[in-house]
XYZ file of C-alpha atoms in Angstrom:
421
model
C -6.225 0.887 -1.707
C -7.938 4.502 -1.581
C -11.302 3.284 -3.397
C -10.204 5.340 -6.862
C -10.633 4.153 -10.221
C -7.253 5.574 -11.372
C -4.376 3.072 -12.613
C -1.544 2.468 -10.121
C 1.253 4.990 -10.215
C 3.571 3.207 -11.959
C 1.107 2.289 -14.707
C 2.095 5.361 -16.753
C 1.234 3.865 -20.418
C -2.276 5.355 -19.786
C -0.860 9.086 -18.391
C -0.360 12.051 -20.881
C 2.357 13.870 -20.063
C 0.974 17.377 -21.211
C 2.474 20.129 -23.531
C 4.135 21.652 -20.883
C 6.523 18.641 -19.692
C 10.181 20.260 -19.311
C 12.454 18.998 -22.302
C 9.772 16.477 -23.999
C 8.846 17.289 -27.465
C 5.911 18.335 -28.503
C 4.631 14.860 -29.883
C 4.457 13.674 -26.418
C 2.271 16.473 -25.431
C -1.233 15.222 -26.637
C -1.130 11.646 -26.706
C -0.761 8.978 -24.099
C 3.044 7.790 -23.236
C 1.995 4.284 -24.609
C 0.937 6.049 -27.847
C 4.062 8.037 -27.802
C 6.490 5.323 -27.156
C 5.016 3.125 -30.004
C 6.140 5.819 -32.419
C 9.699 4.979 -31.741
C 11.090 8.452 -30.306
C 14.754 9.177 -30.845
C 16.898 11.019 -28.377
C 17.239 13.575 -30.710
C 13.687 14.638 -30.705
C 14.167 15.815 -27.191
C 14.927 19.322 -25.672
C 17.746 20.625 -23.268
C 18.487 20.152 -20.644
C 17.322 16.594 -20.220
C 18.114 13.947 -17.470
C 18.323 10.593 -19.468
C 18.304 7.104 -17.762
C 20.023 4.045 -19.227
C 17.912 0.981 -18.824
C 20.636 -1.425 -19.068
C 22.340 -0.148 -16.354
C 19.261 -0.067 -14.158
C 18.518 -3.451 -14.671
C 22.104 -4.506 -14.165
C 22.704 -2.599 -10.894
C 18.994 -4.081 -9.295
C 20.370 -7.528 -10.126
C 23.611 -7.140 -8.719
C 22.719 -5.772 -5.657
C 19.770 -8.428 -5.006
C 22.362 -11.126 -5.781
C 25.125 -9.697 -3.051
C 22.271 -9.296 -0.688
C 20.783 -12.951 -1.141
C 24.554 -14.220 -0.757
C 25.029 -12.592 2.678
C 21.339 -13.459 3.793
C 20.413 -9.962 4.162
C 17.212 -8.286 2.770
C 16.485 -5.130 1.164
C 13.922 -2.396 1.505
C 15.531 0.027 -0.983
C 14.754 3.781 -0.292
C 12.174 4.869 -2.817
C 12.697 8.491 -1.883
C 15.875 8.680 -4.046
C 13.649 8.430 -7.189
C 9.851 8.991 -6.119
C 9.603 6.915 -9.203
C 6.977 3.781 -8.624
C 8.126 2.245 -12.172
C 11.960 2.050 -10.540
C 10.560 0.825 -7.356
C 8.578 -2.076 -9.231
C 11.751 -3.008 -10.784
C 13.560 -3.222 -7.494
C 10.492 -5.668 -6.014
C 10.620 -7.730 -9.385
C 14.595 -8.215 -8.452
C 13.595 -9.287 -4.671
C 12.955 -6.538 -2.765
C 11.310 -7.188 0.695
C 9.408 -3.798 0.359
C 10.216 0.206 -0.384
C 11.484 2.541 2.233
C 9.896 5.941 2.288
C 10.731 9.183 4.278
C 7.403 11.150 4.584
C 3.611 10.568 4.991
C 3.052 12.186 1.607
C 5.710 9.827 0.124
C 3.776 6.428 1.836
C 0.759 7.882 0.163
C 2.537 7.373 -3.224
C 3.471 4.267 -2.145
C -0.295 3.379 -1.029
C -1.501 4.582 -4.516
C 0.909 2.336 -5.941
C -0.090 -0.858 -4.724
C 2.994 -1.329 -2.335
C 2.486 -4.250 0.075
C 4.844 -3.357 2.367
C 6.595 0.098 3.579
C 9.139 1.189 5.790
C 8.882 4.813 6.807
C 12.093 5.472 7.817
C 10.929 8.435 10.120
C 8.846 9.084 13.079
C 5.195 8.886 12.400
C 3.542 11.765 14.450
C 1.558 13.874 11.565
C -2.029 13.488 12.804
C -3.220 12.997 9.064
C -0.588 10.719 8.503
C -1.115 8.584 11.325
C -5.041 8.514 10.470
C -4.071 7.237 6.653
C -1.767 4.434 7.939
C -4.413 3.179 10.455
C -6.977 3.444 8.093
C -5.050 1.667 5.228
C -3.952 -1.237 7.648
C -7.397 -1.282 8.810
C -9.022 -2.241 5.272
C -6.286 -4.333 4.641
C -4.993 -7.013 6.643
C -2.023 -8.189 4.503
C -0.793 -4.411 4.212
C 2.232 -3.474 6.460
C 3.597 -0.032 6.935
C 6.287 0.410 9.880
C 7.436 3.579 11.451
C 10.236 4.639 13.801
C 10.284 6.351 17.178
C 12.985 7.585 19.042
C 11.688 9.382 22.191
C 8.879 8.400 24.757
C 7.359 11.573 23.285
C 7.112 10.260 19.816
C 4.969 7.269 21.013
C 2.793 9.878 23.018
C 2.364 11.628 19.750
C 1.520 9.165 17.776
C -1.219 7.699 20.556
C -2.292 11.212 20.526
C -2.642 11.392 16.432
C -4.844 8.353 16.303
C -8.639 9.079 15.834
C -9.312 5.253 17.246
C -7.821 2.511 18.438
C -6.642 0.499 15.248
C -7.512 -3.086 14.486
C -4.179 -3.442 14.308
C -1.429 -2.243 16.250
C 0.889 0.064 14.166
C 4.430 -1.715 14.027
C 7.099 0.429 15.423
C 10.838 0.070 15.567
C 12.629 1.768 18.213
C 15.277 4.174 16.410
C 19.027 4.380 18.121
C 20.973 7.383 17.182
C 24.283 8.863 18.421
C 25.640 12.158 19.938
C 25.973 14.267 16.876
C 24.092 11.997 14.424
C 20.684 12.739 13.076
C 17.430 11.307 15.000
C 17.573 8.601 17.244
C 17.838 7.780 20.866
C 21.300 9.147 22.045
C 22.204 5.974 24.182
C 21.034 2.269 24.472
C 19.441 2.952 27.730
C 17.254 5.819 26.161
C 16.397 3.387 23.240
C 15.223 0.612 25.765
C 12.934 3.262 27.506
C 11.075 4.180 24.072
C 10.708 0.216 23.436
C 9.327 0.017 26.821
C 6.785 2.856 25.634
C 5.872 1.278 22.938
C 5.282 -2.026 24.361
C 3.215 -0.526 27.195
C 1.020 1.190 24.458
C -2.284 -0.705 23.344
C -2.244 0.958 19.985
C 1.476 -0.140 18.783
C 3.424 -2.714 18.936
C 7.432 -3.069 19.187
C 8.994 -4.627 15.763
C 12.384 -4.095 15.815
C 15.363 -1.787 15.820
C 16.198 1.065 13.180
C 19.071 3.212 12.389
C 21.087 5.344 10.094
C 24.908 4.851 10.215
C 25.276 7.417 7.266
C 24.613 10.316 9.606
C 27.802 9.568 11.472
C 30.569 9.367 8.501
C 30.792 10.872 5.070
C 34.037 9.168 3.822
C 35.882 6.127 3.830
C 38.327 6.643 6.054
C 39.617 4.369 8.894
C 38.221 6.837 11.504
C 34.910 7.078 9.627
C 34.305 3.171 9.101
C 35.569 2.385 12.613
C 32.654 5.133 13.888
C 30.271 3.354 11.465
C 31.017 -0.371 12.816
C 30.836 0.650 16.566
C 27.314 2.507 16.055
C 26.221 -0.845 14.338
C 27.701 -2.811 17.169
C 25.394 -1.024 19.340
C 22.203 -1.672 17.487
C 23.197 -5.223 17.674
C 23.282 -4.914 21.244
C 20.087 -3.094 21.441
C 18.291 -5.785 19.444
C 19.523 -8.512 21.651
C 18.353 -6.464 24.842
C 14.658 -6.291 23.291
C 11.498 -8.334 23.620
C 9.291 -7.881 20.509
C 5.644 -7.986 19.752
C 5.371 -8.832 16.070
C 5.912 -12.436 14.366
C 8.523 -10.595 11.853
C 11.164 -8.628 13.504
C 12.838 -6.022 11.514
C 16.399 -4.756 12.309
C 17.477 -2.290 9.694
C 20.309 0.277 8.791
C 22.089 0.758 5.596
C 22.276 3.801 2.989
C 24.352 3.371 -0.058
C 27.960 3.985 1.234
C 28.377 1.775 4.244
C 26.217 -1.149 3.533
C 28.790 -3.893 3.303
C 29.445 -2.986 7.022
C 25.994 -3.297 7.801
C 25.756 -6.939 6.238
C 28.598 -7.465 7.966
C 27.693 -6.489 11.668
C 24.128 -7.007 11.519
C 23.769 -9.726 9.168
C 24.339 -12.680 11.835
C 21.529 -11.267 13.667
C 19.314 -12.820 10.507
C 16.895 -15.542 11.844
C 13.643 -17.253 11.451
C 11.840 -14.511 12.709
C 14.249 -11.785 12.587
C 14.895 -10.053 8.868
C 18.057 -7.795 8.752
C 16.925 -4.934 6.140
C 19.343 -2.699 4.121
C 17.621 0.691 3.009
C 20.289 1.689 0.196
C 18.405 3.817 -2.461
C 21.075 5.205 -4.673
C 22.564 2.094 -5.905
C 19.907 1.196 -8.401
C 20.797 4.849 -10.296
C 24.357 5.181 -8.608
C 26.440 8.114 -10.007
C 29.406 9.496 -11.538
C 30.157 11.563 -8.450
C 29.592 10.771 -4.392
C 28.287 7.412 -4.565
C 30.875 6.270 -7.280
C 33.635 7.131 -4.719
C 32.061 5.869 -1.565
C 30.017 2.982 -2.401
C 31.305 -0.076 -0.898
C 31.526 -1.939 -4.533
C 33.661 0.746 -5.689
C 35.967 0.374 -2.762
C 36.481 -3.066 -3.873
C 33.622 -5.222 -2.301
C 32.448 -6.579 -5.425
C 31.708 -5.199 -9.225
C 30.958 -1.323 -9.212
C 27.499 -0.267 -10.130
C 26.992 1.441 -13.344
C 25.759 5.297 -13.692
C 22.491 5.128 -15.070
C 21.923 8.746 -15.330
C 23.410 11.400 -17.511
C 22.257 14.984 -18.194
C 22.781 16.408 -21.846
C 23.059 20.444 -21.788
C 23.556 22.865 -24.988
C 26.222 25.261 -25.227
C 24.567 28.774 -25.481
C 27.056 31.237 -24.939
C 31.204 31.299 -25.553
C 31.411 34.891 -23.882
C 35.172 34.562 -23.695
C 38.174 31.998 -24.388
C 38.071 28.940 -22.093
C 34.491 29.468 -21.174
C 31.318 27.783 -22.289
C 27.833 28.448 -20.575
C 25.641 25.582 -20.775
C 21.850 25.568 -20.541
C 21.715 23.469 -17.561
C 21.720 25.066 -13.763
C 20.514 24.057 -10.446
C 17.085 23.772 -11.717
C 17.970 20.927 -13.914
C 21.017 19.130 -12.235
C 22.319 18.379 -8.537
C 25.162 20.235 -7.143
C 24.892 19.573 -3.793
C 27.345 16.621 -3.674
C 29.611 17.722 -6.423
C 29.187 19.702 -9.677
C 28.658 17.511 -12.973
C 31.496 16.639 -14.989
C 31.609 17.142 -18.481
C 32.279 14.151 -20.212
C 31.235 13.767 -24.147
C 30.686 16.678 -26.950
C 28.286 15.832 -29.716
C 26.746 18.488 -32.438
C 23.447 17.672 -31.266
C 21.137 15.128 -29.253
C 21.597 11.792 -30.957
C 24.738 12.559 -32.815
C 28.231 11.163 -32.643
C 30.097 11.794 -29.634
C 33.684 12.674 -28.560
C 35.608 12.742 -25.261
C 35.488 16.193 -23.801
C 38.123 17.726 -21.300
C 37.314 20.427 -19.097
C 35.745 21.336 -15.541
C 32.146 22.703 -14.417
C 33.188 25.350 -12.304
C 29.782 26.798 -11.053
C 26.016 26.782 -11.554
C 23.764 29.113 -11.571
C 19.758 28.557 -11.725
C 19.775 27.756 -15.459
C 23.015 27.974 -16.498
C 26.476 25.960 -15.966
C 29.864 27.369 -16.268
C 32.185 24.796 -18.196
C 35.940 25.780 -18.419
C 37.508 23.829 -21.252
C 40.168 24.437 -23.733
C 38.854 21.849 -26.407
C 37.219 23.498 -29.451
C 33.410 24.041 -28.517
C 30.696 26.056 -30.089
C 27.275 27.121 -29.352
C 24.514 24.742 -30.482
C 26.811 21.878 -29.480
C 25.602 19.431 -26.668
C 27.846 18.161 -23.887
C 26.689 14.943 -21.699
C 27.723 15.329 -17.997
C 28.041 13.159 -15.418
C 26.104 13.821 -12.420
C 26.449 13.157 -8.419
C 23.765 12.339 -5.964
C 20.768 10.477 -7.516
C 18.533 11.688 -5.102
C 18.722 15.470 -5.677
C 19.048 14.786 -9.578
C 15.343 13.148 -9.895
C 13.298 15.861 -7.718
C 13.917 18.060 -10.806
C 12.050 16.121 -13.302
C 8.636 14.963 -13.486
C 9.340 12.952 -16.793
C 12.438 11.062 -17.529
C 13.206 9.622 -20.879
C 14.824 5.864 -20.644
C 17.274 4.499 -23.486
C 18.417 1.236 -23.717
C 22.082 1.698 -24.245
C 24.334 5.006 -24.339
C 26.450 3.356 -26.895
C 24.320 3.308 -30.006
C 23.831 6.792 -32.007
C 20.587 8.433 -31.496
C 18.950 6.112 -29.356
C 15.237 4.846 -28.973
C 13.597 5.978 -26.032
C 11.895 2.990 -24.681
C 10.173 4.609 -21.664
C 9.132 7.623 -19.824
C 9.619 7.363 -16.275
C 7.311 9.506 -13.827
C 8.526 10.763 -10.656
C 6.242 12.054 -7.429
C 8.052 14.483 -5.626
């Protein structure tokens, strides 16, 4: 795509993690990933703190979501910013995803380097370098699609100013509808229709659909929250019906990982031979033991729940007083913005047999977690932590080991996932 000869970003086999990769064993430092994995490394070879993925859960979640979408006639453009891991994007694409959603021009660059064929930028594309990058890539590849959003006439004007020259193919833009108190997006249908008219009037741009994000309007599954989500989605549907598009394929897109069932219910009927209704759920693949476990439609009875595919292991480094243990995982290692980690298992060492652990993480510092527990626990043991919010778990790690199952003792590490934050 860019004229380089380097392998795609998801082809990690020939990459070298290097000797400074966090928590990877010394044996991984001077060899390629493929050479390291060929030795059959065990989890016990790694250091703590450590984020670990479960391959079987990743595949089950990907297949489950793909089947659910297919049954309802909606497509899936999962949000890649959750993991920024091209190997996991590839898993989602192989499960049938339409393409990958991204959030910034730098993320789009990773997507282009990874060989993505369809990218949705769920944001306004006004950075001049980003606009030029997308225009060049689409001019060089007639099969490549990069969709972006606009929520104001000013956005349209900024895109036009940023173009170094008129692209061979007009850039496809979706008009974004928001709501008062929400995030981005035109605050009314009338404003959105004016944005759509500005896109149509631009010879450099083409109106290709309607976009929005219902998750900005609610943060729980209460009746009031679900009502606000559905009313907003109804406004998106009405906006779509009012517009005349310029592209062969029209995209109507909404849906994070909390209310995608409502999106499929309200917007799904808009799908036809020309119109794709795309969900952008990102967290479903990894899921969690916190926020999404509680709010996911599948956890609320819409289907079989997803499985958490991520856990952290942390070591007990201090027992300064009765009932308190300090672990070696903190804000630099585990997410804390959507709830603190939960202690689940205790083992003498990584890979050793584990037993259940009761207690609570009450706080995290930069490099420590405060575990309150009355269970017998000693310095040097390790604790498995359930995590909340994969987006802010992955951004703390560049290399993440994958095991096939968490049930076996000292499992073989079958892959190393590379992230690009």
